PDB file of C-alpha atoms in Angstrom:
ATOM      1  CA  MET A 174     -13.884 -32.058 -41.012  1.00  0.00           C
ATOM      2  CA  PRO A 175     -11.261 -29.394 -40.940  1.00  0.00           C
ATOM      3  CA  GLU A 176     -11.973 -26.597 -41.304  1.00  0.00           C
ATOM      4  CA  LEU A 177     -10.704 -23.190 -42.190  1.00  0.00           C
ATOM      5  CA  PRO A 178      -8.360 -22.797 -39.243  1.00  0.00           C
ATOM      6  CA  GLU A 179      -7.194 -26.526 -39.453  1.00  0.00           C
ATOM      7  CA  VAL A 180      -6.514 -26.543 -43.253  1.00  0.00           C
ATOM      8  CA  GLU A 181      -4.426 -23.161 -42.727  1.00  0.00           C
ATOM      9  CA  THR A 182      -2.296 -24.559 -39.803  1.00  0.00           C
ATOM     10  CA  VAL A 183      -1.133 -27.565 -41.183  1.00  0.00           C
ATOM     11  CA  ARG A 184      -0.459 -25.317 -44.469  1.00  0.00           C
ATOM     12  CA  ARG A 185       1.682 -23.080 -42.252  1.00  0.00           C
ATOM     13  CA  GLY A 186       3.607 -26.318 -40.841  1.00  0.00           C
ATOM     14  CA  LEU A 187       3.739 -27.757 -44.664  1.00  0.00           C
ATOM     15  CA  THR A 188       5.348 -24.770 -45.575  1.00  0.00           C
ATOM     16  CA  ASN A 189       8.630 -25.311 -43.061  1.00  0.00           C
ATOM     17  CA  LEU A 190       8.758 -28.602 -43.568  1.00  0.00           C
ATOM     18  CA  VAL A 191       8.617 -29.617 -46.869  1.00  0.00           C
ATOM     19  CA  VAL A 192       8.727 -26.176 -48.842  1.00  0.00           C
ATOM     20  CA  GLY A 193      11.930 -26.222 -51.439  1.00  0.00           C
ATOM     21  CA  LYS A 194      12.618 -29.625 -50.963  1.00  0.00           C
ATOM     22  CA  THR A 195      12.553 -31.777 -54.142  1.00  0.00           C
ATOM     23  CA  ILE A 196      10.578 -35.141 -54.594  1.00  0.00           C
ATOM     24  CA  GLN A 197      12.077 -38.220 -55.612  1.00  0.00           C
ATOM     25  CA  SER A 198       9.939 -40.608 -55.962  1.00  0.00           C
ATOM     26  CA  ALA A 199       6.411 -41.570 -54.827  1.00  0.00           C
ATOM     27  CA  GLU A 200       3.932 -44.240 -54.209  1.00  0.00           C
ATOM     28  CA  VAL A 201       0.662 -44.671 -53.825  1.00  0.00           C
ATOM     29  CA  ARG A 202      -1.412 -47.702 -51.764  1.00  0.00           C
ATOM     30  CA  TRP A 203      -4.793 -46.261 -51.958  1.00  0.00           C
ATOM     31  CA  GLU A 204      -5.259 -45.956 -55.935  1.00  0.00           C
ATOM     32  CA  LYS A 205      -9.374 -43.268 -55.404  1.00  0.00           C
ATOM     33  CA  ILE A 206      -7.289 -40.602 -53.392  1.00  0.00           C
ATOM     34  CA  PRO A 207      -5.105 -39.330 -56.417  1.00  0.00           C
ATOM     35  CA  GLY A 208      -7.480 -41.195 -59.159  1.00  0.00           C
ATOM     36  CA  MET A 209      -4.390 -42.756 -61.004  1.00  0.00           C
ATOM     37  CA  SER A 210      -2.155 -45.398 -60.711  1.00  0.00           C
ATOM     38  CA  SER A 211       0.942 -45.135 -58.387  1.00  0.00           C
ATOM     39  CA  GLU A 212       3.029 -45.638 -61.207  1.00  0.00           C
ATOM     40  CA  GLU A 213       1.407 -42.205 -62.877  1.00  0.00           C
ATOM     41  CA  PHE A 214       1.662 -40.565 -59.764  1.00  0.00           C
ATOM     42  CA  ASP A 215       5.328 -41.210 -59.614  1.00  0.00           C
ATOM     43  CA  ALA A 216       5.481 -40.155 -63.265  1.00  0.00           C
ATOM     44  CA  GLU A 217       3.523 -37.315 -63.107  1.00  0.00           C
ATOM     45  CA  LEU A 218       5.864 -36.212 -59.501  1.00  0.00           C
ATOM     46  CA  THR A 219       9.493 -37.089 -59.816  1.00  0.00           C
ATOM     47  CA  GLY A 220      11.743 -34.845 -59.869  1.00  0.00           C
ATOM     48  CA  ARG A 221       9.351 -31.616 -59.176  1.00  0.00           C
ATOM     49  CA  LYS A 222      10.120 -29.213 -56.226  1.00  0.00           C
ATOM     50  CA  ILE A 223       7.563 -27.662 -53.877  1.00  0.00           C
ATOM     51  CA  GLU A 224       7.973 -24.148 -54.351  1.00  0.00           C
ATOM     52  CA  ARG A 225       5.081 -23.580 -51.990  1.00  0.00           C
ATOM     53  CA  VAL A 226       2.198 -24.689 -50.158  1.00  0.00           C
ATOM     54  CA  ASP A 227      -0.772 -21.706 -50.690  1.00  0.00           C
ATOM     55  CA  ARG A 228      -4.693 -22.688 -49.570  1.00  0.00           C
ATOM     56  CA  ARG A 229      -8.436 -21.766 -51.031  1.00  0.00           C
ATOM     57  CA  GLY A 230     -10.829 -22.150 -48.552  1.00  0.00           C
ATOM     58  CA  LYS A 231     -10.226 -26.095 -46.837  1.00  0.00           C
ATOM     59  CA  TYR A 232      -8.175 -27.018 -50.118  1.00  0.00           C
ATOM     60  CA  LEU A 233      -3.924 -26.849 -50.014  1.00  0.00           C
ATOM     61  CA  LEU A 234      -2.461 -26.008 -53.274  1.00  0.00           C
ATOM     62  CA  PHE A 235       0.529 -27.602 -53.543  1.00  0.00           C
ATOM     63  CA  ARG A 236       2.881 -25.485 -56.255  1.00  0.00           C
ATOM     64  CA  LEU A 237       5.202 -27.852 -58.182  1.00  0.00           C
ATOM     65  CA  SER A 238       7.610 -26.768 -60.611  1.00  0.00           C
ATOM     66  CA  GLY A 239       6.779 -26.955 -63.989  1.00  0.00           C
ATOM     67  CA  GLU A 240       3.385 -25.295 -63.235  1.00  0.00           C
ATOM     68  CA  LYS A 241       2.092 -27.897 -61.764  1.00  0.00           C
ATOM     69  CA  THR A 242      -0.135 -28.278 -58.492  1.00  0.00           C
ATOM     70  CA  LEU A 243      -1.290 -30.205 -56.205  1.00  0.00           C
ATOM     71  CA  VAL A 244      -4.838 -30.463 -55.281  1.00  0.00           C
ATOM     72  CA  SER A 245      -5.382 -31.544 -51.975  1.00  0.00           C
ATOM     73  CA  HIS A 246      -8.557 -31.949 -49.847  1.00  0.00           C
ATOM     74  CA  LEU A 247      -8.612 -33.555 -46.210  1.00  0.00           C
ATOM     75  CA  ARG A 248     -12.095 -33.947 -45.998  1.00  0.00           C
ATOM     76  CA  MET A 249     -12.718 -35.895 -42.861  1.00  0.00           C
ATOM     77  CA  GLU A 250      -9.502 -37.356 -41.037  1.00  0.00           C
ATOM     78  CA  GLY A 251      -6.807 -36.794 -43.965  1.00  0.00           C
ATOM     79  CA  ALA A 252      -3.084 -35.739 -42.575  1.00  0.00           C
ATOM     80  CA  TYR A 253       0.229 -35.086 -43.807  1.00  0.00           C
ATOM     81  CA  TYR A 254       3.318 -35.582 -41.651  1.00  0.00           C
ATOM     82  CA  THR A 255       7.244 -35.531 -42.222  1.00  0.00           C
ATOM     83  CA  VAL A 256       9.523 -39.026 -41.059  1.00  0.00           C
ATOM     84  CA  PRO A 257      13.039 -39.754 -41.492  1.00  0.00           C
ATOM     85  CA  ALA A 258      13.738 -41.198 -44.943  1.00  0.00           C
ATOM     86  CA  GLY A 259      12.777 -44.885 -45.048  1.00  0.00           C
ATOM     87  CA  THR A 260      10.877 -44.644 -42.158  1.00  0.00           C
ATOM     88  CA  GLU A 261       7.803 -48.137 -42.786  1.00  0.00           C
ATOM     89  CA  PRO A 262       4.810 -46.183 -43.288  1.00  0.00           C
ATOM     90  CA  GLY A 263       1.596 -47.481 -41.408  1.00  0.00           C
ATOM     91  CA  LYS A 264      -1.568 -48.762 -41.522  1.00  0.00           C
ATOM     92  CA  HIS A 265      -3.509 -46.013 -42.730  1.00  0.00           C
ATOM     93  CA  ASP A 266      -0.475 -43.964 -44.467  1.00  0.00           C
ATOM     94  CA  LEU A 267      -2.064 -44.059 -47.933  1.00  0.00           C
ATOM     95  CA  ILE A 268       0.763 -41.989 -49.594  1.00  0.00           C
ATOM     96  CA  THR A 269       4.314 -41.201 -49.688  1.00  0.00           C
ATOM     97  CA  PHE A 270       6.602 -38.429 -50.969  1.00  0.00           C
ATOM     98  CA  HIS A 271      10.411 -39.114 -51.045  1.00  0.00           C
ATOM     99  CA  LEU A 272      11.513 -35.813 -50.367  1.00  0.00           C
ATOM    100  CA  SER A 273      15.146 -34.327 -51.054  1.00  0.00           C
ATOM    101  CA  ASP A 274      17.287 -34.073 -47.780  1.00  0.00           C
ATOM    102  CA  ASN A 275      15.898 -37.627 -46.100  1.00  0.00           C
ATOM    103  CA  VAL A 276      12.769 -37.250 -45.275  1.00  0.00           C
ATOM    104  CA  ASP A 277       9.408 -38.296 -46.307  1.00  0.00           C
ATOM    105  CA  LEU A 278       6.445 -36.678 -46.456  1.00  0.00           C
ATOM    106  CA  PHE A 279       3.306 -39.145 -45.811  1.00  0.00           C
ATOM    107  CA  TYR A 280      -0.134 -38.961 -45.966  1.00  0.00           C
ATOM    108  CA  ARG A 281      -2.267 -40.642 -44.244  1.00  0.00           C
ATOM    109  CA  ASP A 282      -5.984 -40.945 -44.044  1.00  0.00           C
ATOM    110  CA  THR A 283      -7.752 -43.157 -41.740  1.00  0.00           C
ATOM    111  CA  ARG A 284     -11.379 -43.253 -43.364  1.00  0.00           C
ATOM    112  CA  LYS A 285      -9.987 -43.022 -47.225  1.00  0.00           C
ATOM    113  CA  PHE A 286     -12.017 -39.890 -48.497  1.00  0.00           C
ATOM    114  CA  GLY A 287      -9.302 -37.244 -48.920  1.00  0.00           C
ATOM    115  CA  ARG A 288      -8.931 -36.621 -52.634  1.00  0.00           C
ATOM    116  CA  MET A 289      -5.835 -35.105 -54.360  1.00  0.00           C
ATOM    117  CA  ASN A 290      -5.680 -33.742 -58.987  1.00  0.00           C
ATOM    118  CA  LEU A 291      -2.498 -32.894 -60.098  1.00  0.00           C
ATOM    119  CA  VAL A 292      -3.349 -30.595 -62.216  1.00  0.00           C
ATOM    120  CA  ASP A 293      -1.297 -27.688 -64.279  1.00  0.00           C
ATOM    121  CA  THR A 294      -1.474 -24.584 -62.459  1.00  0.00           C
ATOM    122  CA  ASP A 295      -2.920 -22.600 -64.209  1.00  0.00           C
ATOM    123  CA  LYS A 296      -6.409 -25.087 -64.694  1.00  0.00           C
ATOM    124  CA  ALA A 297      -6.247 -25.358 -60.001  1.00  0.00           C
ATOM    125  CA  MET A 298      -8.959 -23.128 -60.231  1.00  0.00           C
ATOM    126  CA  THR A 299     -11.036 -25.718 -62.157  1.00  0.00           C
ATOM    127  CA  VAL A 300     -11.262 -28.272 -60.260  1.00  0.00           C
ATOM    128  CA  ALA A 301     -14.695 -29.149 -58.486  1.00  0.00           C
ATOM    129  CA  GLY A 302     -15.057 -27.376 -55.278  1.00  0.00           C
ATOM    130  CA  LEU A 303     -12.552 -24.462 -56.435  1.00  0.00           C
ATOM    131  CA  ALA A 304     -14.507 -23.518 -59.540  1.00  0.00           C
ATOM    132  CA  LYS A 305     -17.303 -21.891 -57.198  1.00  0.00           C
ATOM    133  CA  ILE A 306     -15.758 -20.817 -53.989  1.00  0.00           C
ATOM    134  CA  GLY A 307     -16.856 -17.994 -52.026  1.00  0.00           C
ATOM    135  CA  PRO A 308     -14.330 -15.705 -50.659  1.00  0.00           C
ATOM    136  CA  GLU A 309     -12.100 -15.794 -47.858  1.00  0.00           C
ATOM    137  CA  PRO A 310     -13.522 -15.082 -44.555  1.00  0.00           C
ATOM    138  CA  THR A 311     -10.947 -11.993 -43.639  1.00  0.00           C
ATOM    139  CA  GLU A 312     -11.451  -7.921 -43.544  1.00  0.00           C
ATOM    140  CA  LYS A 313     -10.908  -7.151 -47.071  1.00  0.00           C
ATOM    141  CA  THR A 314     -12.066 -10.341 -48.970  1.00  0.00           C
ATOM    142  CA  LEU A 315     -15.175 -10.655 -47.036  1.00  0.00           C
ATOM    143  CA  THR A 316     -17.450  -7.574 -47.673  1.00  0.00           C
ATOM    144  CA  LEU A 317     -20.505  -6.664 -46.202  1.00  0.00           C
ATOM    145  CA  GLU A 318     -21.957  -4.924 -49.961  1.00  0.00           C
ATOM    146  CA  TYR A 319     -20.699  -8.988 -50.456  1.00  0.00           C
ATOM    147  CA  MET A 320     -22.642 -10.412 -47.964  1.00  0.00           C
ATOM    148  CA  GLN A 321     -25.799  -8.101 -48.137  1.00  0.00           C
ATOM    149  CA  LYS A 322     -26.468  -9.472 -52.348  1.00  0.00           C
ATOM    150  CA  GLU A 323     -25.621 -13.132 -51.110  1.00  0.00           C
ATOM    151  CA  PHE A 324     -28.063 -13.186 -48.607  1.00  0.00           C
ATOM    152  CA  GLN A 325     -31.250 -12.639 -50.351  1.00  0.00           C
ATOM    153  CA  ARG A 326     -31.856 -16.154 -50.489  1.00  0.00           C
ATOM    154  CA  LYS A 327     -34.570 -17.706 -48.602  1.00  0.00           C
ATOM    155  CA  GLY A 328     -33.035 -20.966 -47.030  1.00  0.00           C
ATOM    156  CA  ALA A 329     -32.053 -20.982 -43.438  1.00  0.00           C
ATOM    157  CA  VAL A 330     -28.447 -19.655 -42.547  1.00  0.00           C
ATOM    158  CA  LYS A 331     -27.230 -22.594 -41.371  1.00  0.00           C
ATOM    159  CA  PRO A 332     -27.007 -24.218 -44.612  1.00  0.00           C
ATOM    160  CA  PHE A 333     -25.807 -21.716 -46.189  1.00  0.00           C
ATOM    161  CA  LEU A 334     -23.382 -20.622 -44.565  1.00  0.00           C
ATOM    162  CA  LEU A 335     -21.864 -23.866 -45.268  1.00  0.00           C
ATOM    163  CA  ASP A 336     -22.332 -23.427 -48.985  1.00  0.00           C
ATOM    164  CA  GLN A 337     -18.335 -22.841 -50.308  1.00  0.00           C
ATOM    165  CA  SER A 338     -19.517 -21.210 -52.717  1.00  0.00           C
ATOM    166  CA  HIS A 339     -21.225 -18.521 -50.388  1.00  0.00           C
ATOM    167  CA  ILE A 340     -18.421 -18.297 -47.629  1.00  0.00           C
ATOM    168  CA  ALA A 341     -15.724 -20.302 -48.480  1.00  0.00           C
ATOM    169  CA  GLY A 342     -14.022 -22.623 -45.290  1.00  0.00           C
ATOM    170  CA  LEU A 343     -16.982 -22.389 -43.147  1.00  0.00           C
ATOM    171  CA  GLY A 344     -17.611 -26.272 -41.742  1.00  0.00           C
ATOM    172  CA  ASN A 345     -20.265 -27.025 -39.212  1.00  0.00           C
ATOM    173  CA  ILE A 346     -18.265 -25.854 -35.946  1.00  0.00           C
ATOM    174  CA  TYR A 347     -17.544 -22.292 -36.618  1.00  0.00           C
ATOM    175  CA  VAL A 348     -20.966 -21.854 -37.961  1.00  0.00           C
ATOM    176  CA  ASP A 349     -22.285 -22.462 -34.654  1.00  0.00           C
ATOM    177  CA  GLU A 350     -19.459 -20.804 -32.952  1.00  0.00           C
ATOM    178  CA  THR A 351     -19.991 -17.385 -34.659  1.00  0.00           C
ATOM    179  CA  LEU A 352     -23.976 -17.712 -35.419  1.00  0.00           C
ATOM    180  CA  TRP A 353     -24.410 -17.547 -31.308  1.00  0.00           C
ATOM    181  CA  MET A 354     -22.280 -14.291 -30.972  1.00  0.00           C
ATOM    182  CA  ALA A 355     -24.417 -13.127 -33.436  1.00  0.00           C
ATOM    183  CA  GLN A 356     -27.735 -13.826 -31.573  1.00  0.00           C
ATOM    184  CA  ILE A 357     -29.318 -15.823 -35.083  1.00  0.00           C
ATOM    185  CA  HIS A 358     -31.047 -18.767 -35.301  1.00  0.00           C
ATOM    186  CA  PRO A 359     -29.653 -21.414 -37.429  1.00  0.00           C
ATOM    187  CA  LEU A 360     -32.639 -21.481 -39.228  1.00  0.00           C
ATOM    188  CA  GLN A 361     -33.301 -18.067 -39.345  1.00  0.00           C
ATOM    189  CA  PRO A 362     -33.458 -17.437 -43.537  1.00  0.00           C
ATOM    190  CA  ALA A 363     -30.528 -15.636 -44.691  1.00  0.00           C
ATOM    191  CA  ASN A 364     -32.826 -13.184 -46.663  1.00  0.00           C
ATOM    192  CA  THR A 365     -34.310 -11.742 -43.263  1.00  0.00           C
ATOM    193  CA  ILE A 366     -31.394 -11.278 -41.130  1.00  0.00           C
ATOM    194  CA  PRO A 367     -30.940  -7.173 -40.556  1.00  0.00           C
ATOM    195  CA  LEU A 368     -28.260  -4.930 -41.831  1.00  0.00           C
ATOM    196  CA  GLU A 369     -27.157  -4.238 -38.161  1.00  0.00           C
ATOM    197  CA  GLN A 370     -27.167  -8.331 -37.494  1.00  0.00           C
ATOM    198  CA  MET A 371     -25.384  -9.306 -40.345  1.00  0.00           C
ATOM    199  CA  LYS A 372     -22.459  -6.815 -39.904  1.00  0.00           C
ATOM    200  CA  ILE A 373     -21.997  -8.427 -36.500  1.00  0.00           C
ATOM    201  CA  LEU A 374     -22.154 -11.983 -38.292  1.00  0.00           C
ATOM    202  CA  ARG A 375     -19.486 -10.512 -40.735  1.00  0.00           C
ATOM    203  CA  ARG A 376     -17.334  -9.373 -37.613  1.00  0.00           C
ATOM    204  CA  ALA A 377     -17.409 -12.948 -35.825  1.00  0.00           C
ATOM    205  CA  ILE A 378     -16.560 -15.213 -38.544  1.00  0.00           C
ATOM    206  CA  ILE A 379     -13.294 -12.884 -39.536  1.00  0.00           C
ATOM    207  CA  ASP A 380     -12.544 -12.849 -36.046  1.00  0.00           C
ATOM    208  CA  GLU A 381     -13.294 -16.201 -35.037  1.00  0.00           C
ATOM    209  CA  LEU A 382     -11.259 -18.016 -37.744  1.00  0.00           C
ATOM    210  CA  LYS A 383      -8.159 -15.388 -37.707  1.00  0.00           C
ATOM    211  CA  VAL A 384      -7.862 -17.174 -33.376  1.00  0.00           C
ATOM    212  CA  ALA A 385      -8.838 -20.155 -34.083  1.00  0.00           C
ATOM    213  CA  THR A 386      -6.115 -19.863 -36.993  1.00  0.00           C
ATOM    214  CA  GLU A 387      -3.434 -18.369 -34.043  1.00  0.00           C
ATOM    215  CA  HIS A 388      -4.682 -21.415 -31.746  1.00  0.00           C
ATOM    216  CA  HIS A 389      -3.509 -23.888 -34.516  1.00  0.00           C
ATOM    217  CA  GLY A 390      -7.367 -24.415 -35.173  1.00  0.00           C
ATOM    218  CA  THR A 391     -10.111 -26.685 -33.263  1.00  0.00           C
ATOM    219  CA  THR A 392      -9.131 -30.483 -31.908  1.00  0.00           C
ATOM    220  CA  VAL A 393     -12.325 -32.437 -32.980  1.00  0.00           C
ATOM    221  CA  HIS A 394     -11.948 -36.060 -33.230  1.00  0.00           C
ATOM    222  CA  SER A 395      -7.866 -36.789 -34.950  1.00  0.00           C
ATOM    223  CA  PHE A 396      -6.968 -33.471 -35.863  1.00  0.00           C
ATOM    224  CA  THR A 397      -3.234 -33.066 -36.089  1.00  0.00           C
ATOM    225  CA  ASN A 398      -1.173 -30.279 -37.328  1.00  0.00           C
ATOM    226  CA  ALA A 399       1.523 -31.272 -39.785  1.00  0.00           C
ATOM    227  CA  PHE A 400       4.110 -30.671 -36.662  1.00  0.00           C
ATOM    228  CA  GLY A 401       1.952 -33.830 -35.276  1.00  0.00           C
ATOM    229  CA  GLU A 402       0.042 -31.246 -32.782  1.00  0.00           C
ATOM    230  CA  ALA A 403      -2.783 -30.963 -31.683  1.00  0.00           C
ATOM    231  CA  GLY A 404      -5.126 -27.623 -31.464  1.00  0.00           C
ATOM    232  CA  GLU A 405      -5.846 -25.662 -29.324  1.00  0.00           C
ATOM    233  CA  PHE A 406      -8.734 -23.961 -30.115  1.00  0.00           C
ATOM    234  CA  GLN A 407     -11.320 -26.256 -28.574  1.00  0.00           C
ATOM    235  CA  ASN A 408     -10.705 -24.612 -25.057  1.00  0.00           C
ATOM    236  CA  GLU A 409     -12.383 -21.435 -26.822  1.00  0.00           C
ATOM    237  CA  LEU A 410     -15.326 -22.710 -27.945  1.00  0.00           C
ATOM    238  CA  LYS A 411     -19.086 -21.417 -26.683  1.00  0.00           C
ATOM    239  CA  VAL A 412     -21.919 -23.519 -27.888  1.00  0.00           C
ATOM    240  CA  TYR A 413     -19.926 -26.508 -30.490  1.00  0.00           C
ATOM    241  CA  GLY A 414     -20.363 -29.830 -27.982  1.00  0.00           C
ATOM    242  CA  ARG A 415     -21.815 -27.982 -25.061  1.00  0.00           C
ATOM    243  CA  ALA A 416     -25.503 -28.798 -25.731  1.00  0.00           C
ATOM    244  CA  GLY A 417     -26.940 -29.304 -22.485  1.00  0.00           C
ATOM    245  CA  GLU A 418     -24.444 -27.412 -20.804  1.00  0.00           C
ATOM    246  CA  PRO A 419     -26.182 -23.548 -19.834  1.00  0.00           C
ATOM    247  CA  CYS A 420     -24.722 -20.519 -22.422  1.00  0.00           C
ATOM    248  CA  TYR A 421     -21.633 -18.263 -21.527  1.00  0.00           C
ATOM    249  CA  ARG A 422     -24.132 -15.455 -22.368  1.00  0.00           C
ATOM    250  CA  CYS A 423     -26.995 -15.491 -20.587  1.00  0.00           C
ATOM    251  CA  GLY A 424     -27.230 -19.307 -19.158  1.00  0.00           C
ATOM    252  CA  THR A 425     -30.265 -21.171 -20.440  1.00  0.00           C
ATOM    253  CA  ILE A 426     -29.325 -24.555 -20.918  1.00  0.00           C
ATOM    254  CA  LEU A 427     -27.887 -25.210 -24.568  1.00  0.00           C
ATOM    255  CA  GLU A 428     -29.833 -27.328 -27.413  1.00  0.00           C
ATOM    256  CA  LYS A 429     -28.704 -29.427 -29.532  1.00  0.00           C
ATOM    257  CA  MET A 430     -30.809 -29.905 -32.852  1.00  0.00           C
ATOM    258  CA  LYS A 431     -30.017 -31.524 -36.651  1.00  0.00           C
ATOM    259  CA  VAL A 432     -30.252 -28.850 -39.441  1.00  0.00           C
ATOM    260  CA  ALA A 433     -28.496 -29.998 -43.293  1.00  0.00           C
ATOM    261  CA  GLN A 434     -27.510 -33.101 -41.134  1.00  0.00           C
ATOM    262  CA  ARG A 435     -25.645 -32.088 -38.869  1.00  0.00           C
ATOM    263  CA  GLY A 436     -25.090 -31.691 -35.164  1.00  0.00           C
ATOM    264  CA  THR A 437     -26.236 -28.252 -34.454  1.00  0.00           C
ATOM    265  CA  THR A 438     -25.868 -26.880 -30.822  1.00  0.00           C
ATOM    266  CA  TYR A 439     -28.104 -22.873 -30.024  1.00  0.00           C
ATOM    267  CA  CYS A 440     -29.107 -21.307 -27.260  1.00  0.00           C
ATOM    268  CA  PRO A 441     -32.903 -21.352 -27.715  1.00  0.00           C
ATOM    269  CA  HIS A 442     -32.831 -17.575 -25.482  1.00  0.00           C
ATOM    270  CA  CYS A 443     -30.344 -15.923 -27.218  1.00  0.00           C
ATOM    271  CA  GLN A 444     -30.726 -17.173 -31.240  1.00  0.00           C
ATOM    272  CA  VAL A 445     -34.877 -16.645 -31.728  1.00  0.00           C
ATOM    273  CA  LEU A 446     -36.366 -17.356 -34.754  1.00  0.00           C
ATOM    274  CA  HIS A 447     -37.887 -14.852 -36.255  1.00  0.00           C
TER     275      HIS A 447
END
């Protein structure tokens, strides 16, 4: 599933490609994605201008004229890309937005897991998944004081970090990476992490996501940005996808286990469960 750096990369691409264009019509070929018929979707969107594209956590928010917002969650395989008007959609191109300036915006989703919600802009943050979303992992929004308060929970730290209500945008890849950086075992109870280690974890989360975004995210499975380019950050990963290889810090062979139904790679020497 695309995580914050990948979704932010898509947002930046879409900002360059479609902001300022008007939706002339829309076609839906898989109605579960927008939760309405192609006719309804078209009627709601036709004539609206794409004023900007925002992001909150892993959600894209297309801000449209007339105080409407299209909330889009890519889930596993969702992707946007532009083509010349009149281009025939492929098998997995499930929604077409016909835009001004002879451009079509395709939404492609091979697994059909992605979802869209068209809502009044002032109701966008009430959409399921956004209503209880945690702070963005930035210097200003993810404070140490917030983490100290939020981490007063008994559950394992990895599922805690995967829960978007605590911190927005983290997924399997970057949780594994930042826990390795902070030398925290994925099963360590969140409420037992010492303050000094929490400071390191906070810094790792903020810095890792910032650098990953600069690298256009991590290419895993089929992620590409809105320009059809692959991310490069997979070349920088320290633990994710490296089970059976030596730890870059101590040389111990990295191990893999299941945590919260997710494959989890860690160093048994550097990340000791206390």
